[in-house]
């Protein structure tokens, strides 16, 4: 874990290209407990990247699905009693099978019940938390500055923070990703799909810092490519799925803006 | 409230353009309790228009979301016990915060239990009811003619009635909107998205008659623009989101057909 | 039921064209109990083909919706307690009204609880089961070879099996459909939408073998047409909806590859 502070842009992008190539071939199963707003777009993003998604949130069967998968996403987007019960069972199944899982604490800034539940989940040690500025501030109690993110990550999971530039930190290494496009914020479930891709990359790469950088590079560069072919957020939502499907390693390496 | 019977086409369209401009800048939070079929498309329509949607229907947190929003949509598209409980809490939160809320009584013509629940909700005075001909006939017990719509609106909420031409009435003023396109009826959740835009406009404009006319003008004109670029309902669904994003005031005023 | 073993390609394709023409005119109501991942895409596929979809899964109203429909889809994609209760009521309503219903046993290969529930449903005699190879092997205990499919269909519902070629059998007649495109497997809910179209065709055609062949021809040929206009699975998902809307009988007959 004792890498130099600033990973070189070239090596990180090459790792990402390698992860993408493995995704295409190995086609990992990714189980997502996610909100009904995001399910369809998330499944299509995973399919486009090469993965095999499943989405059930039924307490009596989610354990079987997670046990047969290579990674788990827990997204709080909409939650009800049965979904919370399913989350508990799913995390237990991930732990028993030594599978990586990612927490996307959607909208914890909007309801204290949701923030409390997210804190319980964080105590169960996801590999990565992917979230936005408002969500980070709610959970970490401070501004989402690089130092604060690194400090928070030092004692817990790797953090993938979305913003104008994305920030990834495991407490020792910190990467800033300047790729992406403003239309990404105009399509619902874009962040959720990004979190699902983090799970997919974790299934291909043991180092959660590298896997998180790779996933965010993949979706952000797909976003840049999609924006070139879009007339607004509707056509963009379809184009970014096309771009995730068509993206190749050389393009990823060529366009990556990591510092 | 004592405006002349027939609002001038020009003044109504100019009000709509002003509301659209405010939406782009103020970006209101709109909370939607809506069916899982409609959630994704509704969220993307709101984002394209400039709003910030949220969609949770969990009874224990919906009050927080509504209290932090500028308006509420209650759509009956699919409903279960937890969703009905959430609706009760959400309306109470809207009332406490003096927020406008809109009822979309989807499919009340198909099940008497649903019609009975809609009548309970109407007794709690939404600002606007947006519905189609079959739904109006079920709730009002008559044909959806302009006089019948005005009579129904006189003793209750503003009515926004979808049809070949849309009809808006507050009992005193009645507007007929001849914009729109037949492909709008071939995309699921188009009406639900229209109802969500009514909430958004109510957050920008105190007069619910003007706000409802504005919302229906916005979505119908976006539909006309989208149809020009579509090969069928699939590409149309993406194009209308693009059109909602790109629509500007001069185009809205130029194309409005209000009488 | 005693047709010759191999239906002629021409006669089956002409039947399919007739069913498609009736769909456009009669616009049957199709009620779908399906998973939240698939609801939106399934509703849009049905609307594009000319049908009127409804999707509620609330136990207290689903009976009214099914009684007012011309056919029922039961899809296990995501299921919870309320949805299972709704399925029981919906099948009873279909039986009382002599309506055809179709089972799509999604992911029975992934959880034994789900396979057990599917077997209970099969005992209630759906008209058709539409499923993929892994699902067939789980339910029938063998490889999805033409002989095994015919043997399974002989004692139960018509089988519509998705694969590189689709296979339809009622135990006496077997058809192989070589239409389709690999991108169909990269869009979530494509199989679910196909199953919903089987319901729609059953509402127009009493012979479930002919109806199933027709539905799979319609969606597979729409898939071929869509692939010609797509840059990846995102644009493909929109294009196949366009193609379902624009497909006509002569094109269907011209492109059908049935043996």
XYZ file of C-alpha atoms in Angstrom:
777
model
C 0.000 0.000 0.000
C 3.021 2.343 0.198
C 2.942 3.845 -3.271
C 4.285 7.308 -3.985
C 1.732 10.060 -3.221
C 1.010 10.966 -6.829
C 0.429 7.965 -9.073
C 1.731 8.715 -12.529
C -0.981 9.602 -15.023
C 0.352 7.097 -17.501
C 0.479 4.105 -15.176
C -2.990 4.717 -13.754
C -4.491 5.065 -17.225
C -2.748 1.896 -18.346
C -4.106 0.032 -15.356
C -7.571 1.301 -16.254
C -7.175 0.073 -19.827
C -6.174 -3.341 -18.515
C -9.186 -3.473 -16.196
C -11.486 -2.509 -19.074
C -10.013 -5.276 -21.251
C -10.586 -7.840 -18.476
C -14.193 -6.646 -18.019
C -14.895 -7.330 -21.689
C -13.560 -10.874 -21.468
C -14.458 -12.062 -17.978
C -17.898 -10.427 -17.847
C -18.295 -10.292 -14.049
C -21.673 -10.635 -12.401
C -22.514 -7.488 -10.452
C -25.430 -7.505 -8.049
C -26.973 -4.087 -7.380
C -29.359 -3.167 -4.610
C -30.289 0.174 -6.030
C -33.251 2.482 -6.281
C -36.000 1.934 -8.831
C -35.142 5.257 -10.528
C -31.653 3.999 -11.323
C -32.140 0.281 -11.974
C -32.684 0.336 -15.728
C -29.905 2.813 -16.579
C -27.471 1.079 -14.210
C -28.201 -2.341 -15.717
C -27.675 -0.978 -19.227
C -24.407 0.731 -18.246
C -23.114 -2.531 -16.768
C -24.215 -4.550 -19.816
C -22.547 -2.021 -22.126
C -19.289 -2.323 -20.211
C -19.451 -6.105 -20.493
C -20.878 -7.087 -17.089
C -23.892 -9.220 -16.183
C -26.123 -7.256 -13.795
C -28.773 -8.529 -11.401
C -31.002 -6.315 -9.274
C -33.302 -8.218 -6.929
C -33.825 -6.732 -3.481
C -35.940 -9.509 -2.037
C -34.601 -10.557 1.364
C -35.279 -14.233 0.783
C -33.242 -14.556 -2.378
C -30.676 -11.728 -2.426
C -28.158 -13.912 -0.570
C -28.163 -16.427 -3.432
C -27.682 -13.685 -6.018
C -24.782 -12.052 -4.160
C -23.097 -15.394 -3.501
C -23.171 -16.070 -7.245
C -21.838 -12.622 -8.148
C -18.350 -11.066 -8.183
C -19.305 -7.841 -6.445
C -22.127 -5.899 -4.765
C -23.434 -2.340 -4.984
C -25.474 -0.910 -2.123
C -27.221 2.284 -3.174
C -29.613 4.108 -0.857
C -31.520 5.995 -3.585
C -34.958 4.818 -2.538
C -35.249 2.584 0.446
C -38.026 0.819 2.266
C -38.096 -1.745 5.047
C -37.699 -4.782 2.810
C -34.797 -3.158 0.973
C -32.969 -2.405 4.236
C -33.404 -6.011 5.336
C -32.100 -7.137 1.934
C -29.055 -4.866 2.319
C -28.137 -6.499 5.620
C -28.360 -9.977 4.108
C -26.511 -8.939 0.961
C -23.568 -7.455 2.870
C -23.346 -10.585 5.006
C -23.266 -12.695 1.815
C -20.563 -10.454 0.346
C -18.492 -10.819 3.510
C -18.864 -14.650 3.596
C -17.738 -14.847 -0.007
C -14.976 -12.243 0.373
C -16.573 -10.119 -2.345
C -15.941 -6.395 -2.653
C -18.897 -4.102 -2.067
C -19.406 -0.397 -2.712
C -21.663 2.050 -0.887
C -23.380 4.900 -2.747
C -24.984 6.974 0.040
C -27.380 8.876 -2.236
C -29.107 11.878 -0.659
C -27.776 11.378 2.880
C -27.784 15.165 3.009
C -31.560 15.211 2.668
C -32.750 13.054 5.583
C -31.080 12.261 8.940
C -32.589 8.746 8.972
C -30.764 8.037 5.762
C -27.461 9.444 7.063
C -27.790 7.301 10.196
C -28.344 4.183 8.106
C -25.372 5.066 5.882
C -23.142 5.354 8.975
C -24.203 1.872 10.095
C -23.266 0.547 6.683
C -19.911 2.344 6.638
C -19.084 0.617 9.942
C -19.354 -2.650 8.007
C -16.438 -1.603 5.814
C -17.338 -1.269 2.168
C -14.281 -1.328 -0.092
C -15.246 2.036 -1.568
C -17.727 4.862 -0.895
C -18.686 6.826 -4.003
C -20.547 10.052 -3.322
C -20.927 13.753 -4.167
C -19.914 16.896 -2.281
C -23.138 17.340 -0.293
C -23.120 13.698 0.727
C -19.455 13.831 1.770
C -20.022 16.927 3.885
C -22.919 15.233 5.670
C -20.970 12.069 6.467
C -17.535 13.561 7.118
C -18.695 16.811 8.681
C -16.426 19.002 6.632
C -15.702 20.473 3.246
C -14.800 18.021 0.482
C -11.270 19.353 0.049
C -8.476 16.956 -1.003
C -6.932 16.923 2.475
C -10.264 16.239 4.169
C -11.058 13.443 1.735
C -7.646 11.860 2.282
C -8.063 12.158 6.050
C -11.496 10.497 5.915
C -10.221 7.723 3.643
C -7.219 7.071 5.906
C -9.408 5.529 8.589
C -11.997 3.934 6.322
C -12.905 2.890 2.808
C -11.467 4.362 -0.363
C -13.399 7.501 -1.308
C -14.539 8.305 -4.855
C -15.861 11.863 -4.800
C -17.771 13.243 -7.789
C -17.478 16.888 -8.638
C -16.201 19.221 -11.328
C -13.070 17.094 -11.044
C -13.473 13.718 -9.398
C -11.243 12.905 -6.449
C -10.164 9.416 -5.378
C -8.242 8.744 -2.197
C -7.267 5.802 -0.010
C -5.663 8.082 2.548
C -2.170 7.647 1.142
C -2.688 8.083 -2.585
C -4.936 10.759 -4.050
C -5.906 11.132 -7.706
C -7.793 13.948 -9.356
C -9.678 13.122 -12.567
C -10.452 16.077 -14.814
C -12.452 14.095 -17.383
C -16.237 14.242 -17.735
C -18.924 16.541 -19.100
C -21.604 18.801 -17.535
C -24.409 16.802 -19.224
C -23.565 13.920 -16.893
C -25.226 15.897 -14.086
C -28.383 16.245 -16.185
C -29.121 12.508 -16.449
C -30.609 10.760 -13.455
C -28.711 7.735 -12.133
C -25.403 8.742 -13.733
C -23.680 8.661 -10.333
C -25.369 5.343 -9.511
C -24.100 3.865 -12.766
C -20.611 5.124 -11.927
C -20.807 3.394 -8.560
C -21.880 0.161 -10.246
C -18.843 0.405 -12.529
C -16.633 0.776 -9.441
C -17.978 -2.607 -8.289
C -17.260 -4.087 -11.708
C -13.664 -2.799 -11.641
C -13.149 -4.075 -8.077
C -14.095 -7.517 -9.386
C -11.172 -7.243 -11.841
C -8.550 -5.472 -9.655
C -7.673 -6.084 -6.012
C -6.366 -2.566 -5.301
C -9.536 -0.534 -4.582
C -7.784 2.786 -5.263
C -6.753 1.700 -8.772
C -10.159 0.112 -9.412
C -12.012 3.275 -8.386
C -9.837 5.518 -10.536
C -10.376 3.128 -13.461
C -14.170 3.124 -13.108
C -14.375 6.915 -12.895
C -12.042 7.321 -15.867
C -14.164 4.897 -17.881
C -17.488 6.623 -17.212
C -16.104 10.164 -17.465
C -14.345 9.545 -20.765
C -17.460 7.791 -22.079
C -19.302 10.974 -21.079
C -16.901 13.155 -23.069
C -17.257 10.960 -26.152
C -21.052 10.874 -25.793
C -21.337 14.646 -25.477
C -19.750 15.039 -28.905
C -22.714 13.150 -30.412
C -25.569 14.549 -28.321
C -28.161 17.295 -28.741
C -29.127 17.336 -25.059
C -29.457 15.045 -22.034
C -31.903 12.640 -23.718
C -29.653 11.695 -26.612
C -26.679 11.908 -24.231
C -28.149 9.183 -21.985
C -28.253 6.808 -24.954
C -24.860 7.929 -26.306
C -22.995 7.320 -23.070
C -24.241 3.708 -23.105
C -22.972 3.422 -26.693
C -19.663 4.958 -25.620
C -19.264 2.542 -22.685
C -19.789 -0.284 -25.181
C -17.346 1.071 -27.764
C -14.629 2.465 -25.493
C -11.213 0.885 -26.011
C -7.959 0.977 -24.092
C -5.987 3.302 -26.414
C -8.775 5.913 -26.322
C -8.924 5.625 -22.536
C -5.158 6.120 -22.203
C -5.143 8.943 -24.734
C -7.916 10.952 -23.058
C -7.180 10.286 -19.385
C -6.553 13.462 -17.357
C -5.337 12.164 -14.006
C -3.155 14.150 -11.640
C -58.627 35.847 -9.270
C -61.117 37.834 -11.395
C -59.306 37.832 -14.700
C -61.136 38.096 -17.994
C -62.537 34.765 -19.177
C -60.165 34.304 -22.072
C -56.557 35.091 -21.244
C -54.831 36.511 -24.275
C -52.635 34.038 -26.102
C -49.737 36.446 -26.037
C -49.818 37.215 -22.308
C -50.147 33.556 -21.299
C -47.253 32.534 -23.541
C -45.131 35.365 -22.160
C -45.882 34.247 -18.611
C -44.848 30.731 -19.597
C -41.574 32.016 -21.020
C -40.916 33.882 -17.782
C -41.617 30.759 -15.716
C -39.278 28.722 -17.923
C -36.528 31.304 -17.478
C -36.953 31.205 -13.696
C -36.842 27.379 -13.714
C -33.449 27.491 -15.452
C -32.002 29.838 -12.861
C -33.646 28.872 -9.581
C -33.607 25.108 -10.188
C -36.416 24.132 -7.769
C -36.371 20.845 -5.910
C -39.382 18.761 -6.899
C -40.281 15.679 -4.874
C -42.246 13.027 -6.757
C -44.110 10.097 -5.292
C -44.666 8.356 -8.554
C -44.864 4.870 -9.972
C -41.756 2.868 -10.753
C -42.657 2.824 -14.482
C -42.458 6.623 -14.600
C -39.669 7.459 -12.168
C -36.708 7.484 -14.534
C -38.370 9.405 -17.375
C -39.939 11.889 -14.937
C -36.604 12.541 -13.231
C -34.909 13.115 -16.589
C -37.672 15.474 -17.762
C -37.308 17.521 -14.566
C -33.502 17.593 -14.842
C -33.737 18.670 -18.479
C -36.057 21.535 -17.539
C -33.612 22.653 -14.862
C -35.147 21.118 -11.718
C -33.654 18.866 -9.066
C -35.853 15.791 -8.639
C -36.088 13.376 -5.722
C -38.259 10.272 -5.668
C -38.188 8.396 -2.364
C -41.489 6.913 -1.173
C -40.290 5.628 2.176
C -42.674 6.724 4.921
C -39.909 7.364 7.422
C -37.987 9.840 5.289
C -40.390 11.323 2.739
C -41.335 14.113 5.163
C -37.734 15.333 5.212
C -37.510 15.282 1.418
C -40.781 17.187 0.926
C -39.869 19.756 3.593
C -36.650 20.462 1.718
C -38.389 20.730 -1.666
C -40.367 23.489 -3.412
C -43.246 21.285 -4.560
C -44.720 17.774 -4.499
C -46.177 15.440 -7.103
C -48.514 12.647 -6.005
C -49.008 10.127 -8.800
C -51.041 6.959 -8.303
C -49.448 4.966 -11.167
C -48.493 1.977 -9.070
C -49.358 1.976 -5.419
C -48.817 -0.311 -2.492
C -49.414 0.043 1.230
C -46.109 1.740 2.015
C -46.577 4.199 -0.842
C -50.046 5.179 0.387
C -48.654 5.781 3.863
C -45.876 7.872 2.327
C -48.438 9.915 0.377
C -50.276 10.818 3.580
C -47.054 11.962 5.252
C -45.873 13.822 2.158
C -49.105 15.807 1.807
C -48.975 16.716 5.492
C -45.387 17.944 5.006
C -46.431 19.967 1.958
C -49.267 21.544 3.939
C -47.007 22.424 6.917
C -44.534 24.081 4.568
C -47.206 25.757 2.419
C -45.871 23.975 -0.660
C -47.986 23.395 -3.760
C -48.803 19.811 -4.647
C -50.288 18.229 -7.741
C -52.372 15.061 -8.037
C -52.048 12.795 -11.097
C -54.834 10.218 -10.609
C -53.458 7.703 -13.118
C -55.831 4.880 -14.092
C -58.626 5.761 -11.635
C -60.907 4.506 -14.412
C -59.467 1.012 -14.054
C -60.046 0.186 -10.364
C -62.656 1.498 -7.892
C -60.177 1.219 -4.993
C -57.919 3.628 -6.826
C -60.756 6.064 -7.563
C -61.788 6.006 -3.902
C -58.231 6.791 -2.810
C -58.009 9.614 -5.369
C -61.208 11.147 -3.962
C -59.713 11.116 -0.459
C -56.662 12.932 -1.802
C -58.742 15.497 -3.705
C -60.502 16.338 -0.432
C -57.075 17.434 0.826
C -56.965 20.120 -1.844
C -54.117 19.723 -4.284
C -53.351 22.943 -6.180
C -53.877 21.155 -9.499
C -55.204 17.834 -10.781
C -53.695 16.734 -14.094
C -55.486 13.849 -15.794
C -56.863 12.433 -19.036
C -60.409 12.081 -20.363
C -61.142 8.626 -18.911
C -59.814 9.669 -15.516
C -61.836 12.912 -15.536
C -65.039 11.071 -16.403
C -64.482 8.647 -13.527
C -63.870 11.367 -10.952
C -66.333 14.014 -12.195
C -68.995 11.629 -13.439
C -69.451 13.347 -16.783
C -67.957 14.018 -20.168
C -64.754 16.088 -20.243
C -66.321 19.026 -22.088
C -65.017 22.558 -21.402
C -68.125 23.498 -19.401
C -67.967 20.367 -17.270
C -64.260 20.892 -16.610
C -64.838 24.522 -15.598
C -67.728 23.471 -13.337
C -65.573 20.820 -11.643
C -62.674 23.245 -11.221
C -64.954 25.929 -9.752
C -65.404 23.981 -6.524
C -61.955 22.421 -6.365
C -58.407 22.423 -7.702
C -57.319 23.763 -11.067
C -57.792 21.077 -13.719
C -55.242 20.274 -16.415
C -56.914 17.866 -18.831
C -54.841 16.080 -21.489
C -56.390 15.297 -24.831
C -56.114 16.128 -28.495
C -56.109 19.703 -27.224
C -55.258 20.175 -23.560
C -57.724 22.096 -21.425
C -56.865 24.086 -18.283
C -59.482 25.630 -16.039
C -59.745 27.178 -12.599
C -63.498 27.575 -12.915
C -63.297 31.167 -14.054
C -60.584 31.078 -16.683
C -60.312 28.332 -19.276
C -57.461 27.846 -21.745
C -57.244 25.397 -24.609
C -53.755 24.382 -25.752
C -53.522 23.026 -29.289
C -49.809 22.176 -29.125
C -48.416 18.660 -28.859
C -47.883 15.587 -31.026
C -49.514 12.124 -31.278
C -46.199 10.398 -30.439
C -46.554 11.783 -26.907
C -49.281 9.171 -26.324
C -46.889 6.420 -27.421
C -44.307 6.975 -24.674
C -45.075 5.711 -21.202
C -44.942 8.282 -18.393
C -45.362 11.272 -20.709
C -48.412 12.426 -18.747
C -46.604 11.789 -15.456
C -43.695 13.941 -16.650
C -46.168 16.678 -17.605
C -47.643 16.563 -14.104
C -44.156 16.848 -12.602
C -43.543 19.947 -14.735
C -46.789 21.429 -13.382
C -45.278 21.098 -9.890
C -42.077 22.751 -11.098
C -44.015 25.686 -12.582
C -46.125 26.045 -9.425
C -42.860 26.472 -7.533
C -42.094 29.485 -9.780
C -45.581 31.035 -10.115
C -48.255 31.535 -7.475
C -51.236 31.509 -9.855
C -51.946 27.782 -10.421
C -53.898 28.435 -13.615
C -50.962 30.248 -15.232
C -48.483 27.685 -13.887
C -50.482 24.772 -15.317
C -50.854 26.407 -18.727
C -47.107 27.100 -18.719
C -46.169 23.513 -17.897
C -48.435 22.045 -20.572
C -47.176 24.546 -23.143
C -43.585 23.639 -22.288
C -44.034 19.876 -22.627
C -46.332 20.054 -25.662
C -44.042 22.379 -27.585
C -41.064 20.238 -26.627
C -43.065 17.330 -28.075
C -43.577 19.160 -31.373
C -39.889 19.987 -31.648
C -38.899 16.413 -30.749
C -41.240 14.889 -33.330
C -39.381 16.743 -36.082
C -36.222 14.810 -35.160
C -37.691 11.370 -34.405
C -38.129 8.127 -36.324
C -40.614 6.677 -33.836
C -41.471 6.668 -30.123
C -38.046 5.403 -29.022
C -36.029 8.225 -30.530
C -38.887 10.601 -29.628
C -38.549 9.778 -25.908
C -34.904 10.881 -26.025
C -35.606 13.884 -28.271
C -38.281 15.358 -26.020
C -35.788 15.363 -23.148
C -33.317 17.165 -25.440
C -36.074 19.617 -26.418
C -37.001 20.338 -22.786
C -33.332 21.124 -22.191
C -32.944 23.361 -25.251
C -36.333 25.118 -25.273
C -36.100 28.909 -24.967
C -38.640 31.627 -24.318
C -38.840 33.055 -27.866
C -39.545 29.593 -29.318
C -42.176 28.987 -26.660
C -43.908 32.300 -27.423
C -43.642 31.774 -31.152
C -45.163 28.276 -31.147
C -47.799 28.635 -28.393
C -51.339 27.908 -29.576
C -53.503 28.965 -26.643
C -57.122 30.026 -26.968
C -53.787 -29.284 -32.736
C -52.655 -31.922 -35.254
C -50.734 -29.757 -37.675
C -47.850 -31.098 -39.697
C -44.586 -31.129 -37.751
C -42.881 -28.355 -39.669
C -45.073 -25.316 -40.239
C -44.173 -23.724 -43.538
C -42.048 -20.620 -43.223
C -44.406 -18.691 -45.462
C -47.640 -19.535 -43.631
C -46.169 -18.797 -40.184
C -44.799 -15.445 -41.347
C -48.142 -14.566 -42.899
C -49.931 -15.424 -39.670
C -47.483 -13.173 -37.827
C -48.189 -10.330 -40.241
C -51.924 -10.774 -39.640
C -51.450 -10.720 -35.872
C -49.342 -7.559 -36.155
C -52.055 -5.888 -38.241
C -54.708 -6.793 -35.658
C -52.508 -5.453 -32.827
C -52.329 -2.065 -34.555
C -56.113 -1.836 -34.893
C -57.496 -3.537 -31.797
C -54.867 -2.215 -29.380
C -55.236 -4.859 -26.647
C -54.745 -4.047 -23.001
C -51.852 -6.040 -21.585
C -51.315 -6.172 -17.849
C -47.739 -6.868 -16.746
C -46.563 -7.888 -13.309
C -42.918 -7.365 -14.009
C -39.792 -6.209 -12.283
C -39.015 -2.551 -11.780
C -35.904 -2.820 -13.988
C -38.068 -3.850 -16.949
C -41.274 -1.870 -16.460
C -40.448 1.235 -18.474
C -38.883 -0.528 -21.471
C -41.655 -3.153 -21.517
C -44.377 -0.497 -21.446
C -42.711 1.387 -24.296
C -42.315 -1.792 -26.382
C -46.020 -2.577 -25.917
C -47.061 1.003 -26.747
C -44.871 0.966 -29.861
C -46.494 -2.273 -31.036
C -49.939 -0.731 -30.540
C -50.935 -2.141 -27.126
C -52.110 -0.397 -23.979
C -49.949 -1.524 -21.056
C -50.683 -1.390 -17.334
C -48.248 -2.412 -14.613
C -49.673 -2.227 -11.107
C -48.659 -4.994 -8.712
C -50.826 -3.952 -5.790
C -52.762 -6.946 -4.464
C -55.889 -4.929 -3.774
C -56.324 -3.637 -7.297
C -54.499 -5.979 -9.663
C -57.638 -8.126 -10.060
C -59.525 -5.156 -11.526
C -56.705 -4.383 -13.944
C -56.394 -7.979 -15.170
C -60.167 -8.350 -15.528
C -60.185 -5.293 -17.766
C -57.245 -6.508 -19.866
C -56.883 -8.990 -22.725
C -53.849 -10.809 -21.369
C -51.397 -11.052 -18.455
C -47.620 -11.280 -18.130
C -46.099 -12.722 -14.967
C -42.382 -11.956 -14.806
C -40.281 -12.905 -11.774
C -37.479 -10.372 -12.386
C -37.650 -8.794 -8.945
C -40.096 -10.139 -6.489
C -41.163 -9.328 -2.968
C -43.977 -10.539 -0.748
C -46.594 -8.110 -2.040
C -45.711 -8.927 -5.626
C -46.109 -12.678 -5.035
C -49.513 -12.069 -3.455
C -50.448 -9.924 -6.466
C -49.352 -12.699 -8.835
C -51.704 -15.173 -7.163
C -54.644 -12.782 -7.462
C -53.761 -11.822 -11.030
C -53.610 -15.443 -12.224
C -56.956 -16.153 -10.553
C -58.444 -13.125 -12.368
C -56.974 -14.307 -15.662
C -58.477 -17.756 -15.125
C -61.943 -16.353 -14.237
C -61.908 -14.248 -17.369
C -60.424 -16.975 -19.580
C -57.490 -14.700 -20.429
C -54.162 -16.038 -21.660
C -51.174 -15.522 -19.413
C -47.449 -15.939 -19.974
C -44.742 -16.810 -17.467
C -41.233 -15.336 -17.783
C -39.220 -17.178 -15.096
C -36.329 -14.702 -15.048
C -33.211 -15.870 -13.172
C -34.678 -19.127 -11.815
C -31.146 -20.446 -12.307
C -29.863 -18.034 -9.688
C -31.973 -18.831 -6.598
C -33.761 -22.056 -5.570
C -36.566 -20.067 -3.901
C -37.296 -18.480 -7.238
C -37.244 -21.813 -9.089
C -39.640 -23.286 -6.525
C -42.046 -20.384 -6.982
C -41.821 -20.713 -10.771
C -42.754 -24.411 -10.507
C -45.850 -23.507 -8.469
C -46.835 -21.047 -11.184
C -46.238 -23.549 -13.990
C -48.642 -25.940 -12.233
C -51.285 -23.280 -12.791
C -50.895 -23.666 -16.550
C -49.701 -20.514 -18.259
C -50.370 -20.560 -22.003
C -46.689 -19.983 -22.716
C -43.366 -19.958 -20.843
C -40.728 -17.702 -22.398
C -37.236 -18.213 -21.042
C -33.526 -18.559 -21.853
C -31.207 -21.577 -21.864
C -30.069 -21.367 -18.226
C -33.653 -20.946 -17.057
C -34.866 -23.884 -19.166
C -32.133 -26.163 -17.829
C -33.068 -25.268 -14.245
C -36.777 -25.956 -14.733
C -36.597 -28.917 -17.112
C -33.433 -30.491 -15.705
C -31.808 -30.994 -19.072
C -30.097 -29.321 -21.987
C -32.237 -26.966 -24.095
C -32.048 -29.128 -27.220
C -34.996 -29.147 -29.652
C -36.075 -32.654 -28.569
C -35.937 -31.797 -24.878
C -37.901 -28.600 -25.438
C -40.571 -30.471 -27.408
C -40.752 -33.143 -24.697
C -41.194 -30.513 -21.976
C -43.814 -28.646 -24.001
C -45.756 -31.856 -24.696
C -46.938 -32.110 -21.097
C -47.220 -28.400 -20.371
C -47.338 -24.887 -21.790
C -45.920 -23.823 -25.133
C -42.224 -23.015 -24.747
C -40.559 -19.968 -26.287
C -36.815 -20.402 -25.780
C -34.434 -17.507 -26.479
C -30.993 -18.229 -27.785
C -28.772 -17.705 -30.802
C -31.811 -19.038 -32.678
C -35.114 -18.931 -30.819
C -37.049 -22.171 -30.487
C -40.822 -22.461 -30.085
C -42.575 -25.750 -29.382
C -45.968 -26.989 -28.285
C -44.781 -30.566 -28.192
C -46.070 -31.401 -31.654
C -44.890 -28.464 -33.707
C -41.448 -26.921 -33.361
C -40.211 -23.738 -35.043
C -36.713 -22.318 -35.090
C -36.374 -18.561 -35.613
C -33.009 -17.391 -36.903
C -33.806 -13.663 -36.754
C -32.409 -11.257 -34.172
C -29.175 -9.426 -33.355
C -26.462 -9.806 -30.680
C -27.155 -6.268 -29.364
C -30.498 -7.566 -28.075
C -28.572 -9.351 -25.311
C -26.901 -6.058 -24.327
C -30.107 -4.221 -23.392
C -31.745 -5.037 -20.093
C -35.369 -6.168 -20.234
C -35.234 -7.191 -23.891
C -36.417 -10.703 -23.013
C -39.094 -9.278 -20.704
C -40.370 -7.089 -23.548
C -40.443 -10.139 -25.814
C -42.533 -11.987 -23.241
C -44.943 -9.055 -23.049
C -45.319 -9.169 -26.845
C -46.162 -12.881 -26.562
C -49.083 -11.873 -24.314
C -50.151 -9.235 -26.840
C -50.107 -11.773 -29.695
C -52.033 -14.328 -27.587
C -54.737 -11.692 -27.211
C -55.025 -11.607 -31.027
C -54.556 -15.324 -31.850
C -55.998 -18.391 -30.100
C -53.236 -20.813 -31.134
C -50.441 -20.185 -28.592
C -47.786 -21.756 -30.828
C -48.567 -19.381 -33.689
C -48.857 -16.414 -31.303
C -45.474 -17.139 -29.728
C -43.737 -17.517 -33.082
C -45.330 -14.235 -34.191
C -44.172 -12.318 -31.115
C -40.597 -13.570 -31.383
C -40.508 -12.837 -35.122
C -41.762 -9.305 -34.444
C -39.192 -8.460 -31.778
C -36.281 -10.221 -33.498
C -36.912 -8.549 -36.853
C -37.341 -5.202 -35.094
C -33.945 -5.927 -33.540
C -32.337 -6.513 -36.942
C -33.787 -3.293 -38.327
C -32.712 -1.349 -35.234
C -29.149 -2.660 -35.373
C -28.733 -1.112 -38.821
C -29.310 2.335 -37.290
C -27.443 1.960 -33.998
C -23.984 2.882 -32.725
C -24.227 0.665 -29.637
C -26.732 -0.685 -27.115
C -27.944 2.783 -25.998
C -29.066 3.964 -29.412
C -30.190 0.388 -30.151
C -32.635 0.430 -27.208
C -34.340 3.494 -28.696
C -34.160 2.195 -32.272
C -35.846 -1.109 -31.502
C -38.811 0.798 -30.066
C -38.907 2.850 -33.286
C -38.709 -0.372 -35.309
C -41.559 -2.000 -33.371
C -43.640 1.086 -34.157
C -42.742 1.175 -37.849
C -42.665 -2.560 -38.644
C -45.162 -3.609 -41.315
C -46.424 -6.968 -42.548
C -44.514 -7.105 -45.847
C -41.192 -6.427 -44.082
C -42.022 -9.095 -41.505
C -42.814 -11.669 -44.184
C -39.783 -10.698 -46.234
C -37.286 -11.010 -43.378
C -38.735 -13.979 -41.450
C -36.288 -16.874 -41.092
C -38.425 -19.676 -39.655
C -37.666 -23.352 -40.077
